[in-house]
Amino acid sequence: MDIHQIENIIAIEREQSILKASQKLFLTQSALNQQLLRLEKELGTRLFERRKTGMIPTFAGRIYLATAHQMVDMKKETYKIIHDISEENTGEISLAYTPERGSLMFSYVYPVFHQKYPNVTFRIQEARVKKMEQLLLKKEVTLAGLTYSGSFKNPDLEYLDMAEELMVLGLPKSHPLAYLAGERSWETFPQLDLKLLRNECFTLISKETRMRDMINLAFEQAGFHPKILFESTSTLTVVNMVKNQVCPAFFPQSYVEANAPIVYFSVSPRQSWMRCMAYLKGTYLTRPEKAFLRLCTLYTQGKPLV
């Protein structure tokens, strides 16, 4: 088997389209289609069903693709190990992180990392935690900046814990109940009975996020469904609604600002999560990857990047 041909067939599976796959591979649609037709003729069976909704693997296709993925994974792993043991500090790190906090971390860590490993490149995908877990499991990325709560970990992943943070309820400083926060609420996070906000409207982070699961639990424990102004995939948008004195909202502790016109609370149950970097169990981590993980941990813990 030609490994390039195998990678091309995997691209068709991933994109569910010969046209989209050919664009990703910088091939003409005709050339990629001919590759697939030749392979199907060689095997004596179709690998994909051509449907209006896209290219769907047949039973034979699923068998071929299962082995194809294993071969591509073996190639990648072999190259990684050889580059590492030969101390060739080259290669690529495939990474996923969240669009806001993850991208901010990367922008601080990358310059320090690049000074030591100038020949290592990155392939980056931005996504929410639930999506990033799938990217890891599908081996589309090697590392991902995740969060988990309690003992709810995926058994197929390894987790490098970096820092724990609280789920915070922010109230506009002009809110009638703001006085309950007392002094220095950005440090103390006094507990507020969420039932007191039963008649309030909230801005909530989208259902795609792990934090939304935690928020839903808080409302469930309080015994009511919140009135929702809107949902957003952006935590910054949610925080800004509180800053602009619009409504209460939940967000991670790392978004707390001492000088913002916000007072901060915790609620019952007091929930926190662990910020971490994750990778698939059994993954061989190169020296550059380990160095990158160390820098991410230092940044998250607020320590100098040395």
Tab-separated table of C-alpha atoms in Angstrom:
chain	number	residue	atom	x	y	z
A	1	MET	CA	0.000	0.000	0.000
A	2	ASP	CA	1.115	3.545	-0.785
A	3	ILE	CA	0.999	5.524	2.475
A	4	HIS	CA	0.128	8.732	0.581
A	5	GLN	CA	-2.797	6.981	-1.077
A	6	ILE	CA	-3.932	5.737	2.327
A	7	GLU	CA	-3.793	9.271	3.748
A	8	ASN	CA	-5.826	10.497	0.772
A	9	ILE	CA	-8.548	7.902	1.378
A	10	ILE	CA	-8.657	8.905	5.059
A	11	ALA	CA	-9.118	12.524	3.951
A	12	ILE	CA	-12.198	11.486	1.935
A	13	GLU	CA	-13.572	9.765	5.021
A	14	ARG	CA	-12.896	12.817	7.210
A	15	GLU	CA	-14.375	15.375	4.796
A	16	GLN	CA	-17.134	13.057	3.492
A	17	SER	CA	-16.497	14.633	0.108
A	18	ILE	CA	-13.972	14.128	-2.678
A	19	LEU	CA	-14.110	17.829	-3.525
A	20	LYS	CA	-13.424	19.011	0.033
A	21	ALA	CA	-10.735	16.350	0.539
A	22	SER	CA	-8.998	17.303	-2.721
A	23	GLN	CA	-8.937	20.955	-1.632
A	24	LYS	CA	-7.354	20.023	1.700
A	25	LEU	CA	-4.805	17.819	-0.083
A	26	PHE	CA	-4.074	20.373	-2.856
A	27	LEU	CA	-5.082	17.837	-5.505
A	28	THR	CA	-7.597	18.153	-8.299
A	29	GLN	CA	-10.962	16.543	-7.671
A	30	SER	CA	-10.474	14.383	-10.763
A	31	ALA	CA	-7.070	13.078	-9.599
A	32	LEU	CA	-8.388	12.110	-6.157
A	33	ASN	CA	-11.473	10.483	-7.652
A	34	GLN	CA	-9.273	8.425	-10.002
A	35	GLN	CA	-7.161	7.260	-7.032
A	36	LEU	CA	-10.272	6.032	-5.272
A	37	LEU	CA	-11.666	4.324	-8.388
A	38	ARG	CA	-8.351	2.520	-9.024
A	39	LEU	CA	-8.207	1.326	-5.424
A	40	GLU	CA	-11.812	0.111	-5.516
A	41	LYS	CA	-11.077	-1.739	-8.778
A	42	GLU	CA	-7.992	-3.327	-7.219
A	43	LEU	CA	-9.980	-4.456	-4.176
A	44	GLY	CA	-12.979	-5.523	-6.208
A	45	THR	CA	-15.457	-3.627	-4.052
A	46	ARG	CA	-16.650	-0.120	-3.299
A	47	LEU	CA	-15.197	1.641	-0.269
A	48	PHE	CA	-17.717	4.490	-0.175
A	49	GLU	CA	-21.374	4.980	-0.933
A	50	ARG	CA	-21.935	8.164	-2.931
A	51	ARG	CA	-24.939	9.781	-1.257
A	52	LYS	CA	-26.399	13.269	-1.538
A	53	THR	CA	-25.354	13.878	2.057
A	54	GLY	CA	-21.751	12.829	1.379
A	55	MET	CA	-19.340	9.925	0.985
A	56	ILE	CA	-20.198	7.207	3.514
A	57	PRO	CA	-17.842	4.215	4.049
A	58	THR	CA	-19.271	0.828	3.112
A	59	PHE	CA	-18.665	-2.205	5.334
A	60	ALA	CA	-15.546	-2.992	3.274
A	61	GLY	CA	-14.580	0.678	3.501
A	62	ARG	CA	-14.769	0.649	7.284
A	63	ILE	CA	-12.473	-2.397	7.386
A	64	TYR	CA	-9.981	-0.737	5.017
A	65	LEU	CA	-10.071	2.555	6.925
A	66	ALA	CA	-9.574	0.903	10.315
A	67	THR	CA	-6.289	-0.587	9.087
A	68	ALA	CA	-5.419	2.618	7.224
A	69	HIS	CA	-5.674	4.668	10.418
A	70	GLN	CA	-3.445	2.183	12.249
A	71	MET	CA	-0.792	2.418	9.521
A	72	VAL	CA	-0.818	6.228	9.489
A	73	ASP	CA	-0.637	6.304	13.301
A	74	MET	CA	2.322	3.888	13.236
A	75	LYS	CA	4.119	6.083	10.714
A	76	LYS	CA	3.573	9.242	12.789
A	77	GLU	CA	4.631	7.551	16.025
A	78	THR	CA	7.737	6.017	14.430
A	79	TYR	CA	8.850	9.344	12.965
A	80	LYS	CA	8.279	11.095	16.297
A	81	ILE	CA	10.402	8.598	18.213
A	82	ILE	CA	13.218	8.605	15.646
A	83	HIS	CA	13.368	12.429	15.590
A	84	ASP	CA	13.374	12.449	19.378
A	85	ILE	CA	16.104	9.865	19.973
A	86	SER	CA	18.291	11.435	17.287
A	87	GLU	CA	17.859	14.773	19.106
A	88	GLU	CA	16.552	16.407	15.961
A	89	ASN	CA	14.380	19.056	17.560
A	90	THR	CA	12.074	19.231	14.593
A	91	GLY	CA	8.577	18.094	13.857
A	92	GLU	CA	5.022	19.206	14.486
A	93	ILE	CA	2.901	19.497	17.627
A	94	SER	CA	-0.817	19.088	16.999
A	95	LEU	CA	-2.686	21.052	19.630
A	96	ALA	CA	-6.264	21.988	20.525
A	97	TYR	CA	-7.293	24.756	22.888
A	98	THR	CA	-10.259	27.015	23.637
A	99	PRO	CA	-10.672	30.140	21.488
A	100	GLU	CA	-10.228	32.610	24.380
A	101	ARG	CA	-8.245	31.427	27.381
A	102	GLY	CA	-6.393	28.748	25.419
A	103	SER	CA	-5.333	31.137	22.681
A	104	LEU	CA	-4.171	33.647	25.295
A	105	MET	CA	-2.039	30.995	26.995
A	106	PHE	CA	-0.507	29.934	23.674
A	107	SER	CA	0.361	33.526	22.769
A	108	TYR	CA	2.407	33.832	25.978
A	109	VAL	CA	3.979	30.371	25.916
A	110	TYR	CA	4.881	30.163	22.228
A	111	PRO	CA	7.608	32.866	22.119
A	112	VAL	CA	9.490	31.187	24.987
A	113	PHE	CA	9.069	27.748	23.432
A	114	HIS	CA	10.111	28.987	19.965
A	115	GLN	CA	13.409	30.343	21.286
A	116	LYS	CA	14.430	26.832	22.319
A	117	TYR	CA	12.732	24.844	19.542
A	118	PRO	CA	12.681	27.114	16.456
A	119	ASN	CA	12.219	24.179	14.057
A	120	VAL	CA	9.117	22.763	15.734
A	121	THR	CA	5.852	23.844	14.126
A	122	PHE	CA	2.296	23.736	15.476
A	123	ARG	CA	-0.964	22.584	13.939
A	124	ILE	CA	-3.747	24.167	15.984
A	125	GLN	CA	-7.482	23.642	16.297
A	126	GLU	CA	-9.703	25.828	18.448
A	127	ALA	CA	-12.666	24.091	20.075
A	128	ARG	CA	-14.625	23.643	23.296
A	129	VAL	CA	-13.765	20.917	25.800
A	130	LYS	CA	-16.269	18.308	24.644
A	131	LYS	CA	-15.135	18.691	21.032
A	132	MET	CA	-11.451	18.576	22.039
A	133	GLU	CA	-11.962	15.230	23.756
A	134	GLN	CA	-13.272	13.852	20.462
A	135	LEU	CA	-10.299	15.311	18.574
A	136	LEU	CA	-7.946	13.481	20.953
A	137	LEU	CA	-9.834	10.198	20.697
A	138	LYS	CA	-9.848	10.430	16.884
A	139	LYS	CA	-6.106	11.207	16.966
A	140	GLU	CA	-6.646	14.462	15.097
A	141	VAL	CA	-4.575	16.247	17.759
A	142	THR	CA	-1.956	15.034	20.249
A	143	LEU	CA	-2.431	17.582	23.056
A	144	ALA	CA	-5.490	19.490	24.242
A	145	GLY	CA	-6.119	22.071	26.955
A	146	LEU	CA	-9.086	20.571	28.801
A	147	THR	CA	-10.934	20.848	32.080
A	148	TYR	CA	-12.581	18.158	34.190
A	149	SER	CA	-14.692	18.225	37.327
A	150	GLY	CA	-14.331	15.787	40.227
A	151	SER	CA	-13.447	12.298	39.021
A	152	PHE	CA	-15.179	12.639	35.653
A	153	LYS	CA	-12.260	11.758	33.409
A	154	ASN	CA	-12.229	9.901	30.119
A	155	PRO	CA	-10.529	6.540	30.817
A	156	ASP	CA	-8.744	6.674	27.443
A	157	LEU	CA	-6.952	9.933	28.246
A	158	GLU	CA	-4.037	10.970	30.448
A	159	TYR	CA	-4.420	14.264	32.321
A	160	LEU	CA	-1.649	16.621	33.412
A	161	ASP	CA	-3.226	18.747	36.161
A	162	MET	CA	-2.221	22.414	36.084
A	163	ALA	CA	-4.537	24.467	38.328
A	164	GLU	CA	-7.928	24.179	40.007
A	165	GLU	CA	-10.446	27.016	39.724
A	166	LEU	CA	-13.866	27.807	41.122
A	167	MET	CA	-17.077	28.349	39.203
A	168	VAL	CA	-18.035	31.931	40.082
A	169	LEU	CA	-21.359	33.766	40.042
A	170	GLY	CA	-20.887	37.413	39.068
A	171	LEU	CA	-23.462	40.077	39.980
A	172	PRO	CA	-23.448	43.636	38.614
A	173	LYS	CA	-22.188	46.012	41.302
A	174	SER	CA	-25.436	47.965	40.906
A	175	HIS	CA	-27.562	44.923	41.756
A	176	PRO	CA	-29.742	45.269	44.914
A	177	LEU	CA	-28.124	42.135	46.402
A	178	ALA	CA	-24.540	43.221	45.698
A	179	TYR	CA	-24.073	44.282	49.330
A	180	LEU	CA	-24.183	40.609	50.362
A	181	ALA	CA	-20.743	40.122	48.794
A	182	GLY	CA	-19.056	42.190	51.500
A	183	GLU	CA	-15.500	43.388	51.024
A	184	ARG	CA	-12.953	41.841	48.639
A	185	SER	CA	-15.389	39.338	47.159
A	186	TRP	CA	-12.876	38.694	44.369
A	187	GLU	CA	-10.812	36.852	47.002
A	188	THR	CA	-13.441	35.436	49.381
A	189	PHE	CA	-16.287	34.340	47.056
A	190	PRO	CA	-18.990	34.253	49.763
A	191	GLN	CA	-21.838	31.827	49.149
A	192	LEU	CA	-25.119	33.211	47.806
A	193	ASP	CA	-28.424	31.346	47.866
A	194	LEU	CA	-29.203	31.059	44.150
A	195	LYS	CA	-32.941	30.970	44.962
A	196	LEU	CA	-32.684	34.726	45.623
A	197	LEU	CA	-32.158	35.193	41.874
A	198	ARG	CA	-35.174	33.132	40.810
A	199	ASN	CA	-36.772	36.116	39.055
A	200	GLU	CA	-33.575	37.352	37.402
A	201	CYS	CA	-32.560	36.939	33.759
A	202	PHE	CA	-29.163	35.349	33.050
A	203	THR	CA	-26.676	35.229	30.209
A	204	LEU	CA	-25.278	31.694	29.989
A	205	ILE	CA	-22.345	30.048	28.285
A	206	SER	CA	-23.416	27.640	25.545
A	207	LYS	CA	-24.365	23.991	26.021
A	208	GLU	CA	-21.188	22.962	24.146
A	209	THR	CA	-19.113	23.720	27.243
A	210	ARG	CA	-18.256	21.694	30.321
A	211	MET	CA	-19.089	24.689	32.522
A	212	ARG	CA	-22.674	24.722	31.275
A	213	ASP	CA	-23.120	21.252	32.789
A	214	MET	CA	-21.937	22.667	36.124
A	215	ILE	CA	-24.236	25.692	35.803
A	216	ASN	CA	-27.213	23.452	35.050
A	217	LEU	CA	-26.462	21.468	38.222
A	218	ALA	CA	-26.463	24.690	40.274
A	219	PHE	CA	-29.918	25.652	38.975
A	220	GLU	CA	-31.170	22.105	39.480
A	221	GLN	CA	-30.045	22.214	43.116
A	222	ALA	CA	-31.733	25.622	43.529
A	223	GLY	CA	-34.962	24.139	42.208
A	224	PHE	CA	-35.743	26.411	39.261
A	225	HIS	CA	-35.069	26.906	35.557
A	226	PRO	CA	-33.386	30.236	34.796
A	227	LYS	CA	-34.779	32.907	32.520
A	228	ILE	CA	-32.172	33.225	29.776
A	229	LEU	CA	-31.508	36.433	27.868
A	230	PHE	CA	-29.205	34.605	25.459
A	231	GLU	CA	-26.490	31.960	25.276
A	232	SER	CA	-22.974	32.588	23.985
A	233	THR	CA	-19.964	30.496	23.055
A	234	SER	CA	-17.790	33.366	24.336
A	235	THR	CA	-17.004	33.587	28.044
A	236	LEU	CA	-15.818	37.165	27.493
A	237	THR	CA	-19.266	38.098	26.180
A	238	VAL	CA	-20.871	36.566	29.268
A	239	VAL	CA	-18.513	38.435	31.613
A	240	ASN	CA	-19.052	41.710	29.760
A	241	MET	CA	-22.815	41.458	30.301
A	242	VAL	CA	-22.125	41.558	34.036
A	243	LYS	CA	-19.562	44.369	33.679
A	244	ASN	CA	-22.111	46.405	31.756
A	245	GLN	CA	-24.645	45.938	34.583
A	246	VAL	CA	-27.034	43.891	32.428
A	247	CYS	CA	-27.500	40.651	34.358
A	248	PRO	CA	-25.872	37.974	36.566
A	249	ALA	CA	-23.773	35.227	34.974
A	250	PHE	CA	-21.536	32.276	35.807
A	251	PHE	CA	-17.937	32.040	34.621
A	252	PRO	CA	-14.554	30.545	35.641
A	253	GLN	CA	-12.518	32.120	38.452
A	254	SER	CA	-9.709	33.007	36.063
A	255	TYR	CA	-11.953	35.728	34.556
A	256	VAL	CA	-12.321	37.511	37.908
A	257	GLU	CA	-11.007	41.101	38.001
A	258	ALA	CA	-10.602	42.920	41.324
A	259	ASN	CA	-11.370	46.333	39.814
A	260	ALA	CA	-14.316	45.340	37.620
A	261	PRO	CA	-17.800	46.678	38.554
A	262	ILE	CA	-18.771	43.167	39.610
A	263	VAL	CA	-19.226	41.394	42.943
A	264	TYR	CA	-18.438	37.705	43.119
A	265	PHE	CA	-20.084	34.753	44.828
A	266	SER	CA	-19.989	31.002	44.973
A	267	VAL	CA	-23.205	28.985	45.090
A	268	SER	CA	-24.284	25.623	46.450
A	269	PRO	CA	-23.035	23.143	45.480
A	270	ARG	CA	-19.628	24.849	45.433
A	271	GLN	CA	-18.161	23.570	42.171
A	272	SER	CA	-14.677	23.767	40.750
A	273	TRP	CA	-12.817	22.168	37.889
A	274	MET	CA	-9.234	21.287	37.085
A	275	ARG	CA	-7.468	22.973	34.204
A	276	CYS	CA	-5.191	20.457	32.534
A	277	MET	CA	-3.476	19.315	29.374
A	278	ALA	CA	-4.601	15.931	28.098
A	279	TYR	CA	-3.384	13.364	25.605
A	280	LEU	CA	-4.323	9.854	24.541
A	281	LYS	CA	-3.055	7.068	26.802
A	282	GLY	CA	0.025	5.376	25.388
A	283	THR	CA	1.091	8.469	23.427
A	284	TYR	CA	4.836	8.933	23.090
A	285	LEU	CA	5.672	12.509	24.091
A	286	THR	CA	8.791	14.036	22.567
A	287	ARG	CA	11.127	16.395	24.398
A	288	PRO	CA	9.590	19.435	22.681
A	289	GLU	CA	6.087	18.270	23.652
A	290	LYS	CA	7.154	17.766	27.269
A	291	ALA	CA	8.813	21.189	27.276
A	292	PHE	CA	5.638	22.761	25.917
A	293	LEU	CA	3.533	21.059	28.616
A	294	ARG	CA	5.880	22.381	31.302
A	295	LEU	CA	5.558	25.951	30.000
A	296	CYS	CA	1.761	25.659	29.883
A	297	THR	CA	1.733	24.468	33.502
A	298	LEU	CA	3.952	27.364	34.646
A	299	TYR	CA	1.767	29.886	32.830
A	300	THR	CA	-1.467	28.474	34.275
A	301	GLN	CA	-0.025	28.522	37.779
A	302	GLY	CA	1.101	32.141	37.362
A	303	LYS	CA	4.800	31.287	37.572
A	304	PRO	CA	7.668	32.693	35.455
A	305	LEU	CA	8.229	30.872	32.154
A	306	VAL	CA	11.776	29.730	32.890
